[in-house]
Amino acid sequence: MLFALCSLLFALCSLLFALCSLLFALCSLLFALCSPLSALRSLLSALYPSLFCSVSNGIPTLSRPRCGN
C-alpha cells in the first residue's frame, strides 16, 4: 500500500516536472523569437524614426518617439 502511494506521488511529481519543463521550453522559444525582433525594431527606429512614431489625438505616446515637429 505504501509503495503504491509513493509510486503515485512519484508519477505526479514527474508529470509536474515535465509540464514545467515544457513551459520553460515555450518561454525560451518565445524569448528567442522576441529578442531579434526587438533588436530589429530598435535598428529600424534608429534608421527611420517616423516609421515607429506614434501620436494619438495629438499626444505622443510615452513608449515611442515623437513624430516630427
mmCIF file with all atom_site columns, C-alpha atoms in Angstrom:
data_model
loop_
_atom_site.group_PDB
_atom_site.id
_atom_site.type_symbol
_atom_site.label_atom_id
_atom_site.label_alt_id
_atom_site.label_comp_id
_atom_site.label_asym_id
_atom_site.label_entity_id
_atom_site.label_seq_id
_atom_site.pdbx_PDB_ins_code
_atom_site.Cartn_x
_atom_site.Cartn_y
_atom_site.Cartn_z
_atom_site.occupancy
_atom_site.B_iso_or_equiv
_atom_site.pdbx_formal_charge
_atom_site.auth_seq_id
_atom_site.auth_comp_id
_atom_site.auth_asym_id
_atom_site.auth_atom_id
_atom_site.pdbx_PDB_model_num
ATOM 1  C CA . MET A 1 1  ? 0.000  0.000  0.000   1.00 0.00 ? 1  MET A CA 1
ATOM 2  C CA . LEU A 1 2  ? 2.749  2.441  0.984   1.00 0.00 ? 2  LEU A CA 1
ATOM 3  C CA . PHE A 1 3  ? 4.737  1.523  -2.103  1.00 0.00 ? 3  PHE A CA 1
ATOM 4  C CA . ALA A 1 4  ? 1.700  2.229  -4.314  1.00 0.00 ? 4  ALA A CA 1
ATOM 5  C CA . LEU A 1 5  ? 1.217  5.661  -2.741  1.00 0.00 ? 5  LEU A CA 1
ATOM 6  C CA . CYS A 1 6  ? 4.885  6.511  -3.174  1.00 0.00 ? 6  CYS A CA 1
ATOM 7  C CA . SER A 1 7  ? 4.766  5.375  -6.788  1.00 0.00 ? 7  SER A CA 1
ATOM 8  C CA . LEU A 1 8  ? 1.704  7.533  -7.416  1.00 0.00 ? 8  LEU A CA 1
ATOM 9  C CA . LEU A 1 9  ? 3.358  10.515 -5.770  1.00 0.00 ? 9  LEU A CA 1
ATOM 10 C CA . PHE A 1 10 ? 6.496  9.986  -7.853  1.00 0.00 ? 10 PHE A CA 1
ATOM 11 C CA . ALA A 1 11 ? 4.410  9.768  -11.036 1.00 0.00 ? 11 ALA A CA 1
ATOM 12 C CA . LEU A 1 12 ? 2.610  13.013 -10.181 1.00 0.00 ? 12 LEU A CA 1
ATOM 13 C CA . CYS A 1 13 ? 5.907  14.770 -9.450  1.00 0.00 ? 13 CYS A CA 1
ATOM 14 C CA . SER A 1 14 ? 7.344  13.511 -12.719 1.00 0.00 ? 14 SER A CA 1
ATOM 15 C CA . LEU A 1 15 ? 4.311  14.814 -14.602 1.00 0.00 ? 15 LEU A CA 1
ATOM 16 C CA . LEU A 1 16 ? 4.601  18.184 -12.885 1.00 0.00 ? 16 LEU A CA 1
ATOM 17 C CA . PHE A 1 17 ? 8.301  18.348 -13.751 1.00 0.00 ? 17 PHE A CA 1
ATOM 18 C CA . ALA A 1 18 ? 7.529  17.500 -17.395 1.00 0.00 ? 18 ALA A CA 1
ATOM 19 C CA . LEU A 1 19 ? 4.898  20.243 -17.558 1.00 0.00 ? 19 LEU A CA 1
ATOM 20 C CA . CYS A 1 20 ? 7.283  22.785 -16.021 1.00 0.00 ? 20 CYS A CA 1
ATOM 21 C CA . SER A 1 21 ? 9.989  21.767 -18.476 1.00 0.00 ? 21 SER A CA 1
ATOM 22 C CA . LEU A 1 22 ? 7.582  22.226 -21.371 1.00 0.00 ? 22 LEU A CA 1
ATOM 23 C CA . LEU A 1 23 ? 6.544  25.639 -20.077 1.00 0.00 ? 23 LEU A CA 1
ATOM 24 C CA . PHE A 1 24 ? 10.195 26.653 -19.710 1.00 0.00 ? 24 PHE A CA 1
ATOM 25 C CA . ALA A 1 25 ? 10.911 25.474 -23.267 1.00 0.00 ? 25 ALA A CA 1
ATOM 26 C CA . LEU A 1 26 ? 7.990  27.511 -24.627 1.00 0.00 ? 26 LEU A CA 1
ATOM 27 C CA . CYS A 1 27 ? 9.116  30.617 -22.723 1.00 0.00 ? 27 CYS A CA 1
ATOM 28 C CA . SER A 1 28 ? 12.665 30.160 -24.003 1.00 0.00 ? 28 SER A CA 1
ATOM 29 C CA . LEU A 1 29 ? 11.382 29.870 -27.559 1.00 0.00 ? 29 LEU A CA 1
ATOM 30 C CA . LEU A 1 30 ? 9.264  32.990 -27.144 1.00 0.00 ? 30 LEU A CA 1
ATOM 31 C CA . PHE A 1 31 ? 12.242 34.899 -25.749 1.00 0.00 ? 31 PHE A CA 1
ATOM 32 C CA . ALA A 1 32 ? 14.456 33.666 -28.601 1.00 0.00 ? 32 ALA A CA 1
ATOM 33 C CA . LEU A 1 33 ? 11.900 34.934 -31.123 1.00 0.00 ? 33 LEU A CA 1
ATOM 34 C CA . CYS A 1 34 ? 11.287 38.273 -29.399 1.00 0.00 ? 34 CYS A CA 1
ATOM 35 C CA . SER A 1 35 ? 14.919 39.282 -28.897 1.00 0.00 ? 35 SER A CA 1
ATOM 36 C CA . PRO A 1 36 ? 15.824 39.568 -32.599 1.00 0.00 ? 36 PRO A CA 1
ATOM 37 C CA . LEU A 1 37 ? 12.503 41.288 -33.317 1.00 0.00 ? 37 LEU A CA 1
ATOM 38 C CA . SER A 1 38 ? 13.183 43.849 -30.613 1.00 0.00 ? 38 SER A CA 1
ATOM 39 C CA . ALA A 1 39 ? 16.688 44.448 -31.950 1.00 0.00 ? 39 ALA A CA 1
ATOM 40 C CA . LEU A 1 40 ? 15.305 44.815 -35.469 1.00 0.00 ? 40 LEU A CA 1
ATOM 41 C CA . ARG A 1 41 ? 12.709 47.305 -34.254 1.00 0.00 ? 41 ARG A CA 1
ATOM 42 C CA . SER A 1 42 ? 15.411 49.325 -32.463 1.00 0.00 ? 42 SER A CA 1
ATOM 43 C CA . LEU A 1 43 ? 17.549 49.362 -35.597 1.00 0.00 ? 43 LEU A CA 1
ATOM 44 C CA . LEU A 1 44 ? 14.634 50.403 -37.796 1.00 0.00 ? 44 LEU A CA 1
ATOM 45 C CA . SER A 1 45 ? 13.522 53.095 -35.370 1.00 0.00 ? 45 SER A CA 1
ATOM 46 C CA . ALA A 1 46 ? 17.073 54.489 -35.361 1.00 0.00 ? 46 ALA A CA 1
ATOM 47 C CA . LEU A 1 47 ? 17.205 54.498 -39.154 1.00 0.00 ? 47 LEU A CA 1
ATOM 48 C CA . TYR A 1 48 ? 13.606 55.599 -39.766 1.00 0.00 ? 48 TYR A CA 1
ATOM 49 C CA . PRO A 1 49 ? 12.229 57.387 -36.672 1.00 0.00 ? 49 PRO A CA 1
ATOM 50 C CA . SER A 1 50 ? 8.968  58.345 -38.380 1.00 0.00 ? 50 SER A CA 1
ATOM 51 C CA . LEU A 1 51 ? 8.205  54.667 -39.029 1.00 0.00 ? 51 LEU A CA 1
ATOM 52 C CA . PHE A 1 52 ? 7.640  53.936 -35.352 1.00 0.00 ? 52 PHE A CA 1
ATOM 53 C CA . CYS A 1 53 ? 6.468  57.278 -34.024 1.00 0.00 ? 53 CYS A CA 1
ATOM 54 C CA . SER A 1 54 ? 3.002  57.271 -32.580 1.00 0.00 ? 54 SER A CA 1
ATOM 55 C CA . VAL A 1 55 ? 0.640  60.153 -31.953 1.00 0.00 ? 55 VAL A CA 1
ATOM 56 C CA . SER A 1 56 ? -2.800 59.628 -30.501 1.00 0.00 ? 56 SER A CA 1
ATOM 57 C CA . ASN A 1 57 ? -5.092 62.673 -30.700 1.00 0.00 ? 57 ASN A CA 1
ATOM 58 C CA . GLY A 1 58 ? -2.053 64.925 -30.993 1.00 0.00 ? 58 GLY A CA 1
ATOM 59 C CA . ILE A 1 59 ? -0.419 63.482 -27.850 1.00 0.00 ? 59 ILE A CA 1
ATOM 60 C CA . PRO A 1 60 ? 2.700  61.370 -28.429 1.00 0.00 ? 60 PRO A CA 1
ATOM 61 C CA . THR A 1 61 ? 2.781  58.062 -26.614 1.00 0.00 ? 61 THR A CA 1
ATOM 62 C CA . LEU A 1 62 ? 5.459  57.552 -23.958 1.00 0.00 ? 62 LEU A CA 1
ATOM 63 C CA . SER A 1 63 ? 6.857  54.365 -25.439 1.00 0.00 ? 63 SER A CA 1
ATOM 64 C CA . ARG A 1 64 ? 7.567  55.723 -28.887 1.00 0.00 ? 64 ARG A CA 1
ATOM 65 C CA . PRO A 1 65 ? 9.454  58.776 -30.123 1.00 0.00 ? 65 PRO A CA 1
ATOM 66 C CA . ARG A 1 66 ? 7.593  61.898 -31.057 1.00 0.00 ? 66 ARG A CA 1
ATOM 67 C CA . CYS A 1 67 ? 6.685  62.462 -34.684 1.00 0.00 ? 67 CYS A CA 1
ATOM 68 C CA . GLY A 1 68 ? 8.387  65.374 -36.430 1.00 0.00 ? 68 GLY A CA 1
ATOM 69 C CA . ASN A 1 69 ? 7.538  68.855 -35.160 1.00 0.00 ? 69 ASN A CA 1
#
